[in-house]
Tab-separated table of C-alpha atoms in Angstrom:
chain	number	residue	atom	x	y	z
K	1253	THR	CA	18.507	120.803	24.464
K	1254	ALA	CA	20.260	120.535	21.317
K	1255	TYR	CA	24.117	120.861	21.118
K	1256	GLU	CA	26.793	120.515	18.589
K	1257	ILE	CA	29.451	117.825	18.674
K	1258	GLY	CA	32.691	118.830	17.076
K	1259	VAL	CA	34.109	116.164	14.844
K	1260	ARG	CA	37.482	115.974	13.113
K	1261	LEU	CA	37.485	114.003	9.974
K	1262	VAL	CA	40.745	112.680	8.425
K	1263	GLY	CA	41.776	110.835	5.307
K	1264	SER	CA	39.158	108.462	3.904
K	1265	GLU	CA	36.411	109.863	6.350
K	1266	MET	CA	36.767	113.320	4.665
K	1267	CYS	CA	36.355	111.465	1.155
K	1268	ILE	CA	33.133	109.893	2.387
K	1269	ARG	CA	31.765	113.190	3.623
K	1270	ASP	CA	32.642	114.946	0.509
K	1271	ARG	CA	31.154	112.395	-1.764
K	1272	CYS	CA	27.906	112.484	0.394
K	1273	GLU	CA	27.780	116.379	0.028
K	1274	ILE	CA	28.320	116.081	-3.688
K	1275	CYS	CA	25.692	113.409	-3.929
K	1276	CYS	CA	23.187	115.293	-1.842
K	1277	ILE	CA	23.689	118.538	-3.916
K	1278	LYS	CA	23.194	116.466	-7.114
K	1279	CYS	CA	19.963	114.930	-5.545
K	1280	VAL	CA	18.568	118.227	-4.480
K	1281	THR	CA	19.362	119.782	-7.898
K	1282	ASP	CA	17.538	116.907	-9.645
K	1283	ILE	CA	14.519	117.409	-7.392
K	1284	LYS	CA	14.535	121.078	-7.992
K	1285	ILE	CA	14.927	120.831	-11.690
K	1286	GLY	CA	12.604	117.787	-11.967
K	1287	ASN	CA	11.110	116.539	-15.215
K	1288	MET	CA	8.327	117.966	-17.314
K	1289	PHE	CA	5.057	116.934	-15.900
K	1290	GLY	CA	1.661	118.385	-15.837
K	1291	PHE	CA	-0.964	119.893	-18.115
K	1292	THR	CA	-1.142	123.584	-19.364
K	1293	THR	CA	-3.466	125.231	-21.792
K	1294	ILE	CA	-1.556	127.581	-24.002
K	1295	SER	CA	-1.970	129.548	-27.264
K	1296	ILE	CA	-0.349	129.382	-30.598
K	1297	ASP	CA	0.415	132.596	-32.353
K	1298	ALA	CA	-0.478	133.555	-35.897
K	1299	LYS	CA	3.000	132.306	-37.097
K	1300	GLY	CA	2.446	128.877	-35.602
K	1301	ARG	CA	4.616	129.467	-32.565
K	1302	LEU	CA	4.029	128.421	-28.954
K	1303	ALA	CA	5.975	129.519	-25.799
K	1304	ILE	CA	7.226	126.874	-23.318
K	1305	PRO	CA	5.727	127.767	-19.964
K	1306	ALA	CA	7.973	128.971	-17.247
K	1307	LYS	CA	7.444	125.964	-15.050
K	1308	TYR	CA	9.509	123.808	-17.575
K	1309	ARG	CA	12.235	126.278	-18.245
K	1310	ASP	CA	14.561	125.165	-15.475
K	1311	HIS	CA	14.644	121.646	-16.807
K	1312	LEU	CA	15.508	122.686	-20.263
K	1313	GLN	CA	18.077	125.161	-19.123
K	1314	ALA	CA	19.777	122.717	-16.767
K	1315	LYS	CA	20.002	120.231	-19.630
K	1316	GLN	CA	21.320	122.961	-21.886
K	1317	GLU	CA	18.989	121.901	-24.670
K	1318	THR	CA	19.627	123.728	-27.984
K	1319	GLN	CA	17.411	121.750	-30.259
K	1320	ILE	CA	13.796	120.905	-30.141
K	1321	VAL	CA	12.029	118.260	-32.386
K	1322	VAL	CA	8.335	118.286	-33.172
K	1323	THR	CA	6.789	115.324	-34.931
K	1324	ARG	CA	3.491	113.327	-35.141
K	1325	ASP	CA	2.278	111.117	-32.382
K	1326	PRO	CA	1.994	107.727	-34.126
K	1327	GLN	CA	-1.179	106.823	-32.267
K	1328	TYR	CA	-3.309	109.896	-31.663
K	1329	PRO	CA	-4.114	113.261	-33.582
K	1330	ALA	CA	-1.449	115.020	-31.476
K	1331	LEU	CA	2.116	116.080	-31.694
K	1332	LYS	CA	5.224	115.173	-29.611
K	1333	ILE	CA	7.932	117.632	-28.665
K	1334	TYR	CA	11.334	116.241	-27.798
K	1335	PRO	CA	14.311	118.060	-26.390
K	1336	GLY	CA	17.243	117.411	-28.640
K	1337	SER	CA	18.951	114.961	-26.204
K	1338	GLU	CA	15.855	112.801	-25.939
K	1339	TRP	CA	15.336	112.946	-29.686
K	1340	ILE	CA	18.777	111.514	-30.259
K	1341	GLN	CA	17.749	108.369	-28.215
K	1342	ILE	CA	14.395	108.008	-29.898
K	1343	SER	CA	15.713	108.482	-33.417
K	1344	HIS	CA	18.585	106.182	-32.985
K	1345	GLY	CA	16.261	103.549	-31.525
K	1346	LEU	CA	13.877	103.789	-34.402
K	1347	GLN	CA	16.546	103.878	-37.058
K	1348	SER	CA	18.042	100.632	-35.607
K	1349	LEU	CA	14.779	98.620	-36.054
K	1350	GLN	CA	14.090	96.367	-39.070
K	1351	GLY	CA	12.597	98.449	-41.709
K	1352	LEU	CA	11.106	95.467	-43.600
K	1353	ASP	CA	8.333	94.971	-41.102
K	1354	PRO	CA	5.422	97.103	-42.248
K	1355	ILE	CA	4.396	98.193	-38.740
K	1356	VAL	CA	7.958	99.334	-37.908
K	1357	ARG	CA	8.246	101.004	-41.313
K	1358	ASN	CA	4.986	102.934	-40.692
K	1359	LEU	CA	6.185	104.173	-37.286
K	1360	GLN	CA	9.509	105.229	-38.852
K	1361	TRP	CA	7.682	107.156	-41.503
K	1362	THR	CA	5.291	108.670	-38.965
K	1363	ILE	CA	7.790	109.714	-36.344
K	1364	LEU	CA	11.167	110.191	-38.248
K	1365	GLY	CA	9.601	111.194	-41.564
K	1366	ASN	CA	7.593	113.985	-39.993
K	1367	ALA	CA	10.133	115.288	-37.565
K	1368	SER	CA	10.992	119.005	-37.545
K	1369	VAL	CA	14.239	119.939	-35.915
K	1370	SER	CA	14.579	123.488	-34.694
K	1371	GLU	CA	17.425	125.383	-33.029
K	1372	PHE	CA	16.320	126.416	-29.506
K	1373	ASP	CA	17.616	129.096	-27.097
K	1374	PRO	CA	16.942	127.767	-23.604
K	1375	TYR	CA	17.793	131.255	-22.204
K	1376	GLY	CA	15.617	133.120	-24.693
K	1377	ARG	CA	11.862	133.368	-25.198
K	1378	MET	CA	11.610	129.638	-25.690
K	1379	LEU	CA	9.372	129.821	-28.756
K	1380	ILE	CA	8.929	126.654	-30.754
K	1381	LEU	CA	7.624	126.827	-34.360
K	1382	VAL	CA	5.190	124.109	-35.201
K	1383	PRO	CA	5.169	123.564	-38.984
K	1384	SER	CA	1.761	124.012	-40.720
K	1385	GLU	CA	1.689	120.426	-41.931
K	1386	LEU	CA	2.026	119.204	-38.228
K	1387	ARG	CA	-0.578	121.791	-37.059
K	1388	GLU	CA	-2.982	120.470	-39.635
K	1389	TYR	CA	-2.470	116.876	-38.620
K	1390	ALA	CA	-3.165	117.615	-35.025
K	1391	ASP	CA	-6.149	120.010	-35.834
K	1392	ILE	CA	-4.286	122.888	-34.307
K	1393	ASN	CA	-4.698	126.495	-35.577
K	1394	ALA	CA	-3.869	129.978	-34.198
K	1395	SER	CA	-7.479	130.515	-33.014
K	1396	ASN	CA	-7.388	127.354	-30.851
K	1397	LYS	CA	-6.189	126.809	-27.410
K	1398	VAL	CA	-3.874	123.860	-27.161
K	1399	ALA	CA	-3.115	121.428	-24.429
K	1400	LEU	CA	0.610	121.211	-23.642
K	1401	VAL	CA	1.017	117.943	-21.621
K	1402	GLY	CA	4.353	117.344	-19.956
K	1403	MET	CA	5.185	113.583	-20.125
K	1404	GLY	CA	8.411	113.517	-18.147
K	1405	ASN	CA	11.020	113.696	-20.909
K	1406	LYS	CA	8.844	115.143	-23.614
K	1407	PHE	CA	5.640	117.078	-24.257
K	1408	GLU	CA	2.552	116.377	-26.187
K	1409	ILE	CA	0.517	118.992	-27.888
K	1410	TRP	CA	-3.139	118.407	-28.450
K	1411	ASN	CA	-6.065	120.339	-29.874
K	1412	ASP	CA	-7.778	121.381	-26.521
K	1413	GLN	CA	-11.169	119.736	-27.595
K	1414	ASN	CA	-9.359	116.503	-28.580
K	1415	TRP	CA	-7.532	116.424	-25.227
K	1416	GLU	CA	-10.736	117.013	-23.366
K	1417	MET	CA	-12.479	114.219	-25.369
K	1418	ARG	CA	-9.598	111.838	-24.615
K	1419	GLN	CA	-9.586	112.741	-20.827
K	1420	THR	CA	-13.309	111.989	-20.491
K	1421	GLY	CA	-12.991	108.576	-22.057
K	1422	GLY	CA	-14.232	109.455	-25.531
K	1423	SER	CA	-12.536	107.994	-28.560
K	1424	LEU	CA	-11.136	109.987	-31.435
K	1425	SER	CA	-11.867	108.967	-35.029
K	1426	THR	CA	-8.120	108.924	-35.906
K	1427	GLU	CA	-6.943	106.758	-33.120
K	1428	ILE	CA	-4.901	103.703	-33.941
K	1429	LEU	CA	-5.407	101.206	-31.173
K	1430	GLU	CA	-5.871	97.906	-33.137
K	1431	VAL	CA	-2.190	97.544	-34.168
K	1432	VAL	CA	-0.273	94.601	-32.733
K	1433	LEU	CA	3.139	95.896	-32.227
K	1434	PRO	CA	6.391	93.831	-33.001
K	1435	GLU	CA	8.450	92.876	-29.936
K	1436	SER	CA	11.218	95.177	-31.031
K	1437	ILE	CA	8.945	98.152	-30.491
K	1438	LYS	CA	7.204	97.148	-27.282
K	1439	THR	CA	10.151	98.165	-25.096
K	1440	MET	CA	10.634	101.575	-26.694
K	1441	THR	CA	9.054	104.806	-25.325
K	1442	PHE	CA	8.116	107.579	-27.758
């Protein structure tokens, strides 16, 4: 049979218990909130907006994100969506690289030069406007379904047919796979 043992904690023992409870609460919260993983097919409306699916909202609300950045993927005909806090890290990393290297400069142009920063209400409808130039680059229009791919700390948006082609091992005509990246870029994640 189970029974309860009464324990009286004093001084530093209470501090250890309290720290553990705080730590456990944080761990449970992190697990509940999680990161943004998974694949969802969504629509873009006639104005070029997409709605973030409900399964990702807790994460964005917990992080109190108020900005969203949409930009080109440097390798595929797709787009990247960064929460504002992630974008700050990515953009600072790219800005700090040596711009005289032509590969680095091309990445800076592609990612930073095509970035569209939007205000975002994490407690509202969570609509993101994708500018027409970026939709054209990724072959996305209002009549298409798009693949929204959660990549942990960011999303990717793909034309649904291109995503399917990529998942089945087909190559896309606009892929850039032959580039040898400088050492300064190899450690970055975008």
